[in-house]
Coordinates of N, CA and C and ligand atoms in Angstrom, one line a residue:
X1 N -73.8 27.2 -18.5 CA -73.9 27.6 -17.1 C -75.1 28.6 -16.9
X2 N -75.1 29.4 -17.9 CA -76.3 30.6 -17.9 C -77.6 30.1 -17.7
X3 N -77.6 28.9 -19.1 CA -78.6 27.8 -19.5 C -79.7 27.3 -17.6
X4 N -78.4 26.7 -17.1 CA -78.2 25.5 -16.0 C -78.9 26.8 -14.8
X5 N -78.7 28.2 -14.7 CA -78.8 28.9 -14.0 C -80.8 29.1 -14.1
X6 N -80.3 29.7 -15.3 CA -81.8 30.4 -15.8 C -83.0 29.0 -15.1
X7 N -82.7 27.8 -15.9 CA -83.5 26.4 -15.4 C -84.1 26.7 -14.0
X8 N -82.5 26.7 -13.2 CA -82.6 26.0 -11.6 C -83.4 27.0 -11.3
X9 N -83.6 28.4 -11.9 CA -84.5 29.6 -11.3 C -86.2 29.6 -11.8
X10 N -86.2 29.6 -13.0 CA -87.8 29.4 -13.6 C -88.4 27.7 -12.8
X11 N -87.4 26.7 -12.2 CA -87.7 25.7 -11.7 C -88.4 26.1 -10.0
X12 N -87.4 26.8 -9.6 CA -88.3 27.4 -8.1 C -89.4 28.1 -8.4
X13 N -89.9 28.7 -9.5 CA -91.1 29.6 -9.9 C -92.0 28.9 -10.2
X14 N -91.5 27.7 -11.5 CA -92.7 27.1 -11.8 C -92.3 25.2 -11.7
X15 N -92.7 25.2 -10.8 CA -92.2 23.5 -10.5 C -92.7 22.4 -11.3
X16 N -92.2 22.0 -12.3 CA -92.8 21.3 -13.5 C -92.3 19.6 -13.3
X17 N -93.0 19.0 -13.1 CA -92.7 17.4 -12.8 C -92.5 16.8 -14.4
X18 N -91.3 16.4 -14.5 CA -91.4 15.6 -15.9 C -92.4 14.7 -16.0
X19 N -93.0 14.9 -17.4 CA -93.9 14.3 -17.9 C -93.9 12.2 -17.8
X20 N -92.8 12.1 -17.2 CA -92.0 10.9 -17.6 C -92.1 10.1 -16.3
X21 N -90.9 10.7 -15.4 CA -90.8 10.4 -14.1 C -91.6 10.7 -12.8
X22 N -92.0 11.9 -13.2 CA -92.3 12.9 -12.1 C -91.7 13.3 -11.3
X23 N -90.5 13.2 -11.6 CA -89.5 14.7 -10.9 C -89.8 15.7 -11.2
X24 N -89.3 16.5 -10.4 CA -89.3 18.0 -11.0 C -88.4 17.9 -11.7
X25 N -88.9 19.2 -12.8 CA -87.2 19.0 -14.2 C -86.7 20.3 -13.5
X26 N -85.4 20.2 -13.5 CA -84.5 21.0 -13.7 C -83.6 22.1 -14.9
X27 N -83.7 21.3 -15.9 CA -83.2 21.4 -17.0 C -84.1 21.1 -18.3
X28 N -84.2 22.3 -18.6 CA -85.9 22.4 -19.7 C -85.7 22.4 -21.3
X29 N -84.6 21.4 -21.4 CA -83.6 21.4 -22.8 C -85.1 20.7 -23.4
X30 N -85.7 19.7 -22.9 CA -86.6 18.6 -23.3 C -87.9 19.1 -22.7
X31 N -88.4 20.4 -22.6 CA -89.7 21.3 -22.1 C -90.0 20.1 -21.2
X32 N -91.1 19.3 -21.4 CA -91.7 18.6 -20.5 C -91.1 17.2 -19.7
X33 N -90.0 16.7 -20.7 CA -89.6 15.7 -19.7 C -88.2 15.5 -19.3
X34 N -87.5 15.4 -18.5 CA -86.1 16.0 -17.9 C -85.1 15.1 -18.7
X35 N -84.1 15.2 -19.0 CA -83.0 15.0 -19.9 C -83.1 13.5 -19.5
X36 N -83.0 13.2 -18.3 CA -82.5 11.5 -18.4 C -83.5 10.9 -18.8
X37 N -84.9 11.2 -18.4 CA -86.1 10.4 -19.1 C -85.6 10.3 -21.1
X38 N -85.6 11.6 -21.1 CA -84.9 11.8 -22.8 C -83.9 10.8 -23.7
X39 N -83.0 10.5 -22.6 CA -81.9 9.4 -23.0 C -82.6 8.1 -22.8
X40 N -83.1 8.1 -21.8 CA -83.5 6.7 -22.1 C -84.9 6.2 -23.1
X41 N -84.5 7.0 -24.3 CA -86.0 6.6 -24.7 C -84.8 5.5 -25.4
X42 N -85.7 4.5 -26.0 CA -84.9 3.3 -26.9 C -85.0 3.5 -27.8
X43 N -84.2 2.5 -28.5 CA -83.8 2.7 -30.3 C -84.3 1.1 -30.8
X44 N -85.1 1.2 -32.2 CA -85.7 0.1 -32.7 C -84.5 -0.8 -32.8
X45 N -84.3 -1.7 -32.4 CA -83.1 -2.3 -32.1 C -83.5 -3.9 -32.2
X46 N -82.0 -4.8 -33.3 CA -82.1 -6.3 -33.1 C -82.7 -6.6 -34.5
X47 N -83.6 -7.5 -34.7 CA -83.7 -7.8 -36.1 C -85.2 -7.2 -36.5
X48 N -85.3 -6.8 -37.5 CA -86.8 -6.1 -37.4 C -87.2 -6.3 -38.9
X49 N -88.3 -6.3 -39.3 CA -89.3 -6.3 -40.0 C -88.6 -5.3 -41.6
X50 N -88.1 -5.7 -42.3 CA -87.4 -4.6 -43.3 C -88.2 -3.9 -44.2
X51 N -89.9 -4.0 -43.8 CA -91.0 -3.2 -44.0 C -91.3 -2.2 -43.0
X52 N -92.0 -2.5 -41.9 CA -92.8 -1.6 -41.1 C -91.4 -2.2 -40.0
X53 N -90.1 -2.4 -39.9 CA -89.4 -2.6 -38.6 C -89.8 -3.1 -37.3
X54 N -90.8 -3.9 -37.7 CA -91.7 -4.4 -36.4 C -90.4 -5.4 -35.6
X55 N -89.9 -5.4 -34.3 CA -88.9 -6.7 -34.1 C -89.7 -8.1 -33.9
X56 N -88.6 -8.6 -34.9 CA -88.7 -9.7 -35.7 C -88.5 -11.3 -34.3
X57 N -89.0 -12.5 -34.0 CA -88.4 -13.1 -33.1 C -87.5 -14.1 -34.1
X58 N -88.0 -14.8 -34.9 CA -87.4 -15.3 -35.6 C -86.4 -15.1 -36.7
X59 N -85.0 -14.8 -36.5 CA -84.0 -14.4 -37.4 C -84.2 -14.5 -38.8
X60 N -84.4 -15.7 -38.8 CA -84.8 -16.5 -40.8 C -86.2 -15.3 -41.6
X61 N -86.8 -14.6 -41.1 CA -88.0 -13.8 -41.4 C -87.2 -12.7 -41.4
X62 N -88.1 -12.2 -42.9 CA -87.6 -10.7 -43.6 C -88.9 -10.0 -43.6
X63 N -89.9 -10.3 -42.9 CA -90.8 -9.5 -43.0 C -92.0 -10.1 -41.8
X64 N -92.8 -9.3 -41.2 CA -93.4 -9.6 -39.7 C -94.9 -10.1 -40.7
X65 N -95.7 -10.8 -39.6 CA -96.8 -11.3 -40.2 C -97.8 -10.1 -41.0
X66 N -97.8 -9.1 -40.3 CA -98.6 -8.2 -40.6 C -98.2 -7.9 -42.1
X67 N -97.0 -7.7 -42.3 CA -96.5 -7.0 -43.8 C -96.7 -8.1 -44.6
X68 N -96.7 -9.6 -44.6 CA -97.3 -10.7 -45.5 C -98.5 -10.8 -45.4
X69 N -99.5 -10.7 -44.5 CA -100.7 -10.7 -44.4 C -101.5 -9.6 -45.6
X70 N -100.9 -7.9 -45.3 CA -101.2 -7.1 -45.6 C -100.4 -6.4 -46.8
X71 N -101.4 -6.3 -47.8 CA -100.5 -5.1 -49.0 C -100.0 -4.1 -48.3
X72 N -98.7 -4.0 -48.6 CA -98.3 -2.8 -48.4 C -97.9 -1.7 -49.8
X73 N -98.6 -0.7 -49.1 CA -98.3 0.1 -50.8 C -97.2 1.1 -50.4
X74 N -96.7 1.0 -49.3 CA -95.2 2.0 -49.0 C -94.0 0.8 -48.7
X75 N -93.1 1.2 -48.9 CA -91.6 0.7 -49.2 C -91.0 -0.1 -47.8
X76 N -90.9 1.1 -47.2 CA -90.1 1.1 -46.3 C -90.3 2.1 -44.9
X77 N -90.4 2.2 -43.4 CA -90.5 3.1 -42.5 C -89.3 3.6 -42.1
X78 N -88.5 4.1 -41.2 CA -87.6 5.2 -40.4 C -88.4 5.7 -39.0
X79 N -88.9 4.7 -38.2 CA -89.1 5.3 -36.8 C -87.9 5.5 -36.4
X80 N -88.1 7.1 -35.5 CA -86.9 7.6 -34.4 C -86.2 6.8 -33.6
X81 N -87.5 6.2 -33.1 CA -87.6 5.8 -31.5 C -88.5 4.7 -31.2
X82 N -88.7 4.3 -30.3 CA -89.5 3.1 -29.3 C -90.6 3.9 -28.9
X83 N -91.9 3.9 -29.3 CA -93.0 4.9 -28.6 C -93.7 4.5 -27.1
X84 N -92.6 5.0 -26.5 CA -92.6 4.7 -25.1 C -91.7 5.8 -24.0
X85 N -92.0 6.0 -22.6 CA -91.6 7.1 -21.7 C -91.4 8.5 -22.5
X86 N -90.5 8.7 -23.0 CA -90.3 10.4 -22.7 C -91.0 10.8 -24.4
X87 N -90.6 10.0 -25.2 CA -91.0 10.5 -26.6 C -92.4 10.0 -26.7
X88 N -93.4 9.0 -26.3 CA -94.6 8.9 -26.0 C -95.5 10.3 -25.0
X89 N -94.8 10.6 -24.5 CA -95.3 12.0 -23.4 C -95.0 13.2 -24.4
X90 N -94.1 13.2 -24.8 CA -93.7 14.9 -25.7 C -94.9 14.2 -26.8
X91 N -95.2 13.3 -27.7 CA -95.9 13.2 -28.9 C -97.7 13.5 -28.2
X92 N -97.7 12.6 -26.7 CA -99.0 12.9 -26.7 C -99.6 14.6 -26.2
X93 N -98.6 15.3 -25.7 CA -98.7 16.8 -25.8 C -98.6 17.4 -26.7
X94 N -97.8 17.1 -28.1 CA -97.7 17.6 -28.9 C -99.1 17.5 -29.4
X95 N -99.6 17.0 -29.3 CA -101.6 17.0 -30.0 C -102.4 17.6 -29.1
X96 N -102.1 16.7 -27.9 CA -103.5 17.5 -27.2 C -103.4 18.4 -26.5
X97 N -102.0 19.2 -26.1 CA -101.8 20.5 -25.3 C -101.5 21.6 -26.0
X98 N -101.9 21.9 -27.0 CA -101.3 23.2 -28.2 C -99.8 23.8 -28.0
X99 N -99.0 22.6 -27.9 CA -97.6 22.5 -27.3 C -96.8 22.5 -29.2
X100 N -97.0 23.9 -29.3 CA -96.2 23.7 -31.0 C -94.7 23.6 -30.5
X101 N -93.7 24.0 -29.6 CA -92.1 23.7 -29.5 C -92.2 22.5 -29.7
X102 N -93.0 21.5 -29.2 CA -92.7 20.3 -29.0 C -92.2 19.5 -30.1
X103 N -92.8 20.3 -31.6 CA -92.9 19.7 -32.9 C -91.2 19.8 -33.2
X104 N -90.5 21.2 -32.7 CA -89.3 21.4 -33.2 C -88.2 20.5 -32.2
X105 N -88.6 20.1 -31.2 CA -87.7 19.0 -30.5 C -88.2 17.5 -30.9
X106 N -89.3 17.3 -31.5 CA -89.3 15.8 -31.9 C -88.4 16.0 -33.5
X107 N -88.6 16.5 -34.4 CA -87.9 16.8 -35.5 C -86.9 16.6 -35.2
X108 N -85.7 17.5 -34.1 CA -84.7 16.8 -34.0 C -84.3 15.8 -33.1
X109 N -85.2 14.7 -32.7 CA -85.0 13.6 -32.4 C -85.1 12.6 -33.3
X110 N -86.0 13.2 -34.5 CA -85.8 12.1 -35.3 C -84.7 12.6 -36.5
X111 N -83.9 13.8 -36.7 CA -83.0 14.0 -37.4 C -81.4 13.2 -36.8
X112 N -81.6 13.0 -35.1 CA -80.9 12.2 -34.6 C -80.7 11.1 -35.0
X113 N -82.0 10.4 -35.2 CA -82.0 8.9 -34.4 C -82.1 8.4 -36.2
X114 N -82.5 9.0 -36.9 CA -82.8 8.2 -38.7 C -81.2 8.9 -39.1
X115 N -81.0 7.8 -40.2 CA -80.0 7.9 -40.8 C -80.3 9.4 -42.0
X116 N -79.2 10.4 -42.3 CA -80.0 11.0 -43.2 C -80.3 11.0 -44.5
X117 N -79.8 9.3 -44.8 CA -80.2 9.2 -46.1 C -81.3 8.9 -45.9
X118 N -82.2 8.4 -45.0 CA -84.0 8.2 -44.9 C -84.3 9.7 -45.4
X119 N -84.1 10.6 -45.4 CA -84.4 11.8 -45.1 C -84.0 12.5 -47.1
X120 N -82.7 12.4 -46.8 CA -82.4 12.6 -48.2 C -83.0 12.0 -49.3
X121 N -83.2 10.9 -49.6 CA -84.2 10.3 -50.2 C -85.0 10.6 -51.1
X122 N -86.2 11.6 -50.4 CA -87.2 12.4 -50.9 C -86.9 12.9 -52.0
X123 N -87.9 13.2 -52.6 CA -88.2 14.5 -53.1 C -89.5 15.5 -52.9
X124 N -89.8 14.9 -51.9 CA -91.2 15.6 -51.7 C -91.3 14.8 -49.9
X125 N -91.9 16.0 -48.8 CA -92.0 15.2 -47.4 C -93.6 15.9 -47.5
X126 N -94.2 15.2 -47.1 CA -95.4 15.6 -47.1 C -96.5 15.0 -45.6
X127 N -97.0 15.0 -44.3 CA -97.6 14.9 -43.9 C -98.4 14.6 -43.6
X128 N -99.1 13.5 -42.9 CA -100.4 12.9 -42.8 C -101.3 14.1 -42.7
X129 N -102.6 14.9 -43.1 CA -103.6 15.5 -42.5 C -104.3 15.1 -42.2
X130 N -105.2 16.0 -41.3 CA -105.8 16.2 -40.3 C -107.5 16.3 -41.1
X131 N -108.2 16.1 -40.2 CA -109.7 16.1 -40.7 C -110.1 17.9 -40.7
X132 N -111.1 18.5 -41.3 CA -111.1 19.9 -41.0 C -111.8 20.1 -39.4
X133 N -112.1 19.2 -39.2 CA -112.3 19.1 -38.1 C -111.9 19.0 -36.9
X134 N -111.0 18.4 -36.6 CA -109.6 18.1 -36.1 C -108.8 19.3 -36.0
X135 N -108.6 19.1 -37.7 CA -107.1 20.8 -37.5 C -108.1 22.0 -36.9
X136 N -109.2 22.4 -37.2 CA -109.9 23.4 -36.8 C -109.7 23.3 -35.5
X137 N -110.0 22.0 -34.4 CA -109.9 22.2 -32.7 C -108.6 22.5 -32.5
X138 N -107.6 21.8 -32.9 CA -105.9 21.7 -32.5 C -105.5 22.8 -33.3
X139 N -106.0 23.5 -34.7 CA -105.3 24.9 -34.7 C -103.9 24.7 -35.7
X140 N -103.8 23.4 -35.5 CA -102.6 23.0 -36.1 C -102.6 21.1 -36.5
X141 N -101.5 21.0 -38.1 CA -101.1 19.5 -38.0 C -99.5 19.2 -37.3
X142 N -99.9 18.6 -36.3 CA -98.5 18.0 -35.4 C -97.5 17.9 -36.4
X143 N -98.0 16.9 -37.8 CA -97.3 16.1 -38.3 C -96.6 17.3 -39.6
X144 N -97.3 18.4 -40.0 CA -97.1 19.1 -40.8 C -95.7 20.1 -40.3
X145 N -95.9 19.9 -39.0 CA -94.6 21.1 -38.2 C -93.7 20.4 -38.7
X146 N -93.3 19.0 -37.8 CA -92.0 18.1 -37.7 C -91.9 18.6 -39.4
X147 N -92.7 18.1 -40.4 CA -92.4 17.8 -41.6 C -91.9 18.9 -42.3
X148 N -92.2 20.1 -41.9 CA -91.7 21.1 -42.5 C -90.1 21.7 -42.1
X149 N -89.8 21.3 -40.6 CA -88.8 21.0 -40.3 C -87.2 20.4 -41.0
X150 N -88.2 19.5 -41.1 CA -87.3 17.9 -41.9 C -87.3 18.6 -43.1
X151 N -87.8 19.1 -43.9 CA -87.6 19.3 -45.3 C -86.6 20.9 -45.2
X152 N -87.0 21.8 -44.3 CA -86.2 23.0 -44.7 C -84.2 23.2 -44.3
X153 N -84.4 22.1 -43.3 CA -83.4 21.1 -42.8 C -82.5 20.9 -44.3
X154 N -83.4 19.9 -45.0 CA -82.3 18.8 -46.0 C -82.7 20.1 -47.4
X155 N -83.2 20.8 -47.6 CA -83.7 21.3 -48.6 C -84.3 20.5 -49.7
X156 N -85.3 20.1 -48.7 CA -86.4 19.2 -49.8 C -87.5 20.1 -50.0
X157 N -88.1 19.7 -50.9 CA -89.5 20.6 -51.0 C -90.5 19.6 -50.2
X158 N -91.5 20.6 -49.7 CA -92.9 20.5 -48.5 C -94.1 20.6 -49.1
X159 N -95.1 19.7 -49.0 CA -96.0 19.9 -50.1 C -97.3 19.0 -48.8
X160 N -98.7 19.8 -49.1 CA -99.6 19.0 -48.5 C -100.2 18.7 -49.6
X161 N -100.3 17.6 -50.6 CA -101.0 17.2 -51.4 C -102.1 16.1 -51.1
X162 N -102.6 16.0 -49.9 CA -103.2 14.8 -49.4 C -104.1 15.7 -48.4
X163 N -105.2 15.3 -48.7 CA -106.6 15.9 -47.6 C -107.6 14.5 -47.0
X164 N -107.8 15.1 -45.6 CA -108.6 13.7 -45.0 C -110.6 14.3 -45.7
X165 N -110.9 13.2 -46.1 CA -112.1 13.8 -46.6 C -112.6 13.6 -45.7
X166 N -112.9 13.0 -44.8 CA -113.7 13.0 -43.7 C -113.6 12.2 -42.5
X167 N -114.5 12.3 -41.5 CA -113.7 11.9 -40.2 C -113.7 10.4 -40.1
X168 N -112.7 10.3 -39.0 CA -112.6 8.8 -38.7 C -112.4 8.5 -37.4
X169 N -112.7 7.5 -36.7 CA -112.8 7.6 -35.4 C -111.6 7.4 -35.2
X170 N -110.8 7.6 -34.0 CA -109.4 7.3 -33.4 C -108.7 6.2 -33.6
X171 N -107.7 5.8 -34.3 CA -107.0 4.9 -34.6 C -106.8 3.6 -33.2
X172 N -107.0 4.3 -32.3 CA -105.9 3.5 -31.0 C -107.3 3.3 -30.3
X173 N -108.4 3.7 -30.7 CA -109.7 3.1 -29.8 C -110.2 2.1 -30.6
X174 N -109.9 1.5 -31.5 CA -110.2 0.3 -32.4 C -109.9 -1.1 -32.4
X175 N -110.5 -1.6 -33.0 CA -110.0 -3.5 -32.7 C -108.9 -3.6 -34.0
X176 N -108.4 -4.1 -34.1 CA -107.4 -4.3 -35.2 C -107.9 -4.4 -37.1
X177 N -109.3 -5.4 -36.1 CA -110.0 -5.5 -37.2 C -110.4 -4.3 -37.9
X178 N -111.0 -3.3 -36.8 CA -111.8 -2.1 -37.5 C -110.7 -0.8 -37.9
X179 N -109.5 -1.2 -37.5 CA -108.7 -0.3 -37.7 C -108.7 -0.5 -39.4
X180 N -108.5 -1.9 -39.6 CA -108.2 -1.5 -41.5 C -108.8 -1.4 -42.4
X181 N -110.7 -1.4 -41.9 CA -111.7 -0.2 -42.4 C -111.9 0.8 -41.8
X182 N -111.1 1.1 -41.0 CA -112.1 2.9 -40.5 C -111.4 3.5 -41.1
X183 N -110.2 3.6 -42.0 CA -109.8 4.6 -42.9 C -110.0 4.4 -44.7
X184 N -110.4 3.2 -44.6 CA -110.3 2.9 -46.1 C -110.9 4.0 -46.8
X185 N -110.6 4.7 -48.0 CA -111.0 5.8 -48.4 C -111.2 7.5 -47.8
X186 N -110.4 7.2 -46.9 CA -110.6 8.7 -45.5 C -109.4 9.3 -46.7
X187 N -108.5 9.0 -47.5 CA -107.5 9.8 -47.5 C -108.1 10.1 -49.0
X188 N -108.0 11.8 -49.6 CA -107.8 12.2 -51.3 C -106.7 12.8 -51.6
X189 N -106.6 12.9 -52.6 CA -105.7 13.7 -53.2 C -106.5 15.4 -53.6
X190 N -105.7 16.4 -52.8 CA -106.1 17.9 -53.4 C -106.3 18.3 -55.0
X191 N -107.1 18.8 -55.3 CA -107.2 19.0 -56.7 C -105.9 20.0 -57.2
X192 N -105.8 19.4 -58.5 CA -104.2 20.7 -59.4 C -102.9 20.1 -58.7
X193 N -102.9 19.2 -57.8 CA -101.6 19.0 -57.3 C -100.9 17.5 -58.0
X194 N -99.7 17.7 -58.0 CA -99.0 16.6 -58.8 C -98.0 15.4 -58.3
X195 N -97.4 14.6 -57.1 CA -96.8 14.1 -57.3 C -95.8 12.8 -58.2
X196 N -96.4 13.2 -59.5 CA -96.2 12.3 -60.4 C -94.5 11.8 -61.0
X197 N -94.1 11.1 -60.8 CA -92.8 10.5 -60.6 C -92.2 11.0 -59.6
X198 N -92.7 11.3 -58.3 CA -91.7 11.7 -57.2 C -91.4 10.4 -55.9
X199 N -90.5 10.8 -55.4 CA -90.3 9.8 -54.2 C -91.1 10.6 -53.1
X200 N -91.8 10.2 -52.9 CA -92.7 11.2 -51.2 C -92.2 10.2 -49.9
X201 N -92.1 11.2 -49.3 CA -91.9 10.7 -48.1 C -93.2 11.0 -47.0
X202 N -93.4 10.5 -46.4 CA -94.5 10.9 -45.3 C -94.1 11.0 -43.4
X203 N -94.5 12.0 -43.5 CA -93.9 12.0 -41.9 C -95.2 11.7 -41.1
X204 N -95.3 11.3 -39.9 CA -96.3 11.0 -39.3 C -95.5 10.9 -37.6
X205 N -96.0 11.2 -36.7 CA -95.7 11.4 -35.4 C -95.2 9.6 -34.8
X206 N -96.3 8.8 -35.2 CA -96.2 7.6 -34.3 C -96.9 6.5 -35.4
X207 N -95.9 5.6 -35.9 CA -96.0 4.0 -36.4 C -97.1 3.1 -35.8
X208 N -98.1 2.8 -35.6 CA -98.8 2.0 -34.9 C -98.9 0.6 -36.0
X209 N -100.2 0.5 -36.8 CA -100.5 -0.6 -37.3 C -99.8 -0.3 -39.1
X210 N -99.7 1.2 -39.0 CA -99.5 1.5 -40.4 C -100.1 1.6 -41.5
X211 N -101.4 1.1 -40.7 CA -102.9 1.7 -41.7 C -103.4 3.0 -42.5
X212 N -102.2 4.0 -41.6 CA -102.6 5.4 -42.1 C -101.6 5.5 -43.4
X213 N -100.6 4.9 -42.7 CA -99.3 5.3 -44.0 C -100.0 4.4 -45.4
X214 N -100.3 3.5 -45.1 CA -100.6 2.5 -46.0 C -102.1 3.5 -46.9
X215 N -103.0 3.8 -46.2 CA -104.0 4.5 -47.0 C -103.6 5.5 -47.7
X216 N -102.5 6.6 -47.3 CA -101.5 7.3 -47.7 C -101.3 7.4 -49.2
X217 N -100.8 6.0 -48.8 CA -100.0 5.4 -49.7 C -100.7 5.2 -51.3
X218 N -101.5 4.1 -50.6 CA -102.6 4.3 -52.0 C -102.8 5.4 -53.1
X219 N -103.5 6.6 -52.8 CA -104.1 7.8 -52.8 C -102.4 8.0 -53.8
X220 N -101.5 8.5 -52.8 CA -100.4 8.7 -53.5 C -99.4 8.2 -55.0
X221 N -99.8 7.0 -54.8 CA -99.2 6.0 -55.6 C -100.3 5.7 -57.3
X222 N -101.3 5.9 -56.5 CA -102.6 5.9 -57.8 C -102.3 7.5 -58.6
X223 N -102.0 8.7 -57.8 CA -101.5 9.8 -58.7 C -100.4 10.0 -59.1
X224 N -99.5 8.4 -59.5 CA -98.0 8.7 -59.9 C -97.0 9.0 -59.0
X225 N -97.1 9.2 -57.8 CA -95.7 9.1 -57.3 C -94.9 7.6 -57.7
X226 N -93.8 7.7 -57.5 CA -92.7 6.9 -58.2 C -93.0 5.7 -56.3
X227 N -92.6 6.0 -55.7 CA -92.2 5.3 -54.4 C -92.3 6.2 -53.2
X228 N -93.2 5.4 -52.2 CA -93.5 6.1 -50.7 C -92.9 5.2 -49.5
X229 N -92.3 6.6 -48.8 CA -91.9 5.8 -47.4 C -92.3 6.5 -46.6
X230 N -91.9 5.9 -45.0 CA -92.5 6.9 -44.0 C -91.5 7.3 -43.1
X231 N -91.5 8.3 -42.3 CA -90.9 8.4 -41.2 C -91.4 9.1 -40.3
X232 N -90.7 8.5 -38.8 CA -92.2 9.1 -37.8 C -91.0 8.9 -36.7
X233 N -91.7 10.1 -35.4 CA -90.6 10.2 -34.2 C -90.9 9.2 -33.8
X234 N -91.3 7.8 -33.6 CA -91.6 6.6 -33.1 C -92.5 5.6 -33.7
X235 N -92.1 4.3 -33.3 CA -93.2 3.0 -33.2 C -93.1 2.6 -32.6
X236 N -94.4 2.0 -32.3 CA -94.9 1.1 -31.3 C -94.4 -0.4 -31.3
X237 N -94.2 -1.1 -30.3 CA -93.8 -2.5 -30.3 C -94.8 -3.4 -29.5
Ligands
ZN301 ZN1 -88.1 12.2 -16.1
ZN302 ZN1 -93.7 -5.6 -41.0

């Protein structure tokens, strides 16, 4: 009630249209987009891809064209969610609005929505980085918050062993084609660091083609990790 009070009052002061609907929110449990937008985000749901969970149309298929087409050098993913309405709007503020709560409410969207043996798994969660260029403007890695989250959570250890050597143009402004060179070799391994027989896990905000996990992956897998998976507050369909 206190909660429900405090809302309806900072709501007459500062009138905030969900990110989602464009109502005004009332109830700021979900900072930018109002609880029901929240509930209705979807769940990867039906028969899916037992690689990257892409949904599958044809039942007889264990795997989407893309994951036959393409080496995959990670296992398995764990998206939260459907990256679409309310968890599409909280991820895209989460980058471009220096919106750091945001990191601790997708974290637990995806401590909801993934089973916690995705989670338990690990032995190492570790984060896509950021170019120095990049983290320098944003101040911050989105993906390093959630991740550090999720590990102090399960008591896994948190490790950035993976640096972007240099820049790469935007994943989502690309042709499909150019998506699966514009990272080829963007990812290294930090010097003195070891994942060598560990299970790593990688958190990453949003599932798209998988190009990044997959470059990731590489990099990781060439210094001995034992097996890489990913998990991310969403994928795309
Ligand atoms: Zn809404
Ligand atoms: Zn697939």
């Amino acid at each position: 009630l206190i909660n429900n009070i405090k809302n309806g009052v900072l709501s007459l002061f500062f009138p905030t249209p969900c990110a989602s609907c464009g109502r005004y929110i009332k109830d700021f449990t979900y900072l930018y987009v109002c609880p029901e937008c929240y509930g209705k985000t979807q769940k990867l749901e039906g028969h899916l891809c037992s690689v990257c969970m892409k949904p599958l149309q044809a039942g007889y298929l264990n795997r989407c064209g893309d994951c036959e087409r393409e080496k995959r050098h990670f296992t398995c993913v764990a998206p939260a969610g459907v990256y679409q309405g309310a968890i599409k709007e909280l991820i895209h503020r989460l980058k471009f609005y220096n919106r750091k709560k945001i990191a601790a409410l997708l974290a637990e969207f995806i401590l909801e929505n993934v089973m916690d043996s995705a989670v338990r798994w690990a032995d190492v969660i570790v984060p896509v980085p950021l170019s120095k260029k990049v983290l320098g403007e944003r101040g911050y890695n989105q993906t390093a918050l959630i991740g550090k989250i999720l590990a102090d959570r399960y008591g896994i250890e948190f490790s950035e062993p993976v640096r972007k050597a240099r820049e790469t143009e935007p994943q989502n402004k690309l042709e499909r084609k150019e998506r699966l060179t514009n990272l080829k070799g963007a990812y290294k391994m930090e010097e003195g660091v070891s994942v060598s027989g560990k299970k790593v896990l990688v958190v990453d905000d949003v599932y798209t083609t998988g190009t990044t996990l997959n470059e990731m992956a590489i990099v990781l897998i060439e210094s001995g990790a034992k097996e890489v998976r990913g998990i991310m507050a969403a994928r795309s369909v």
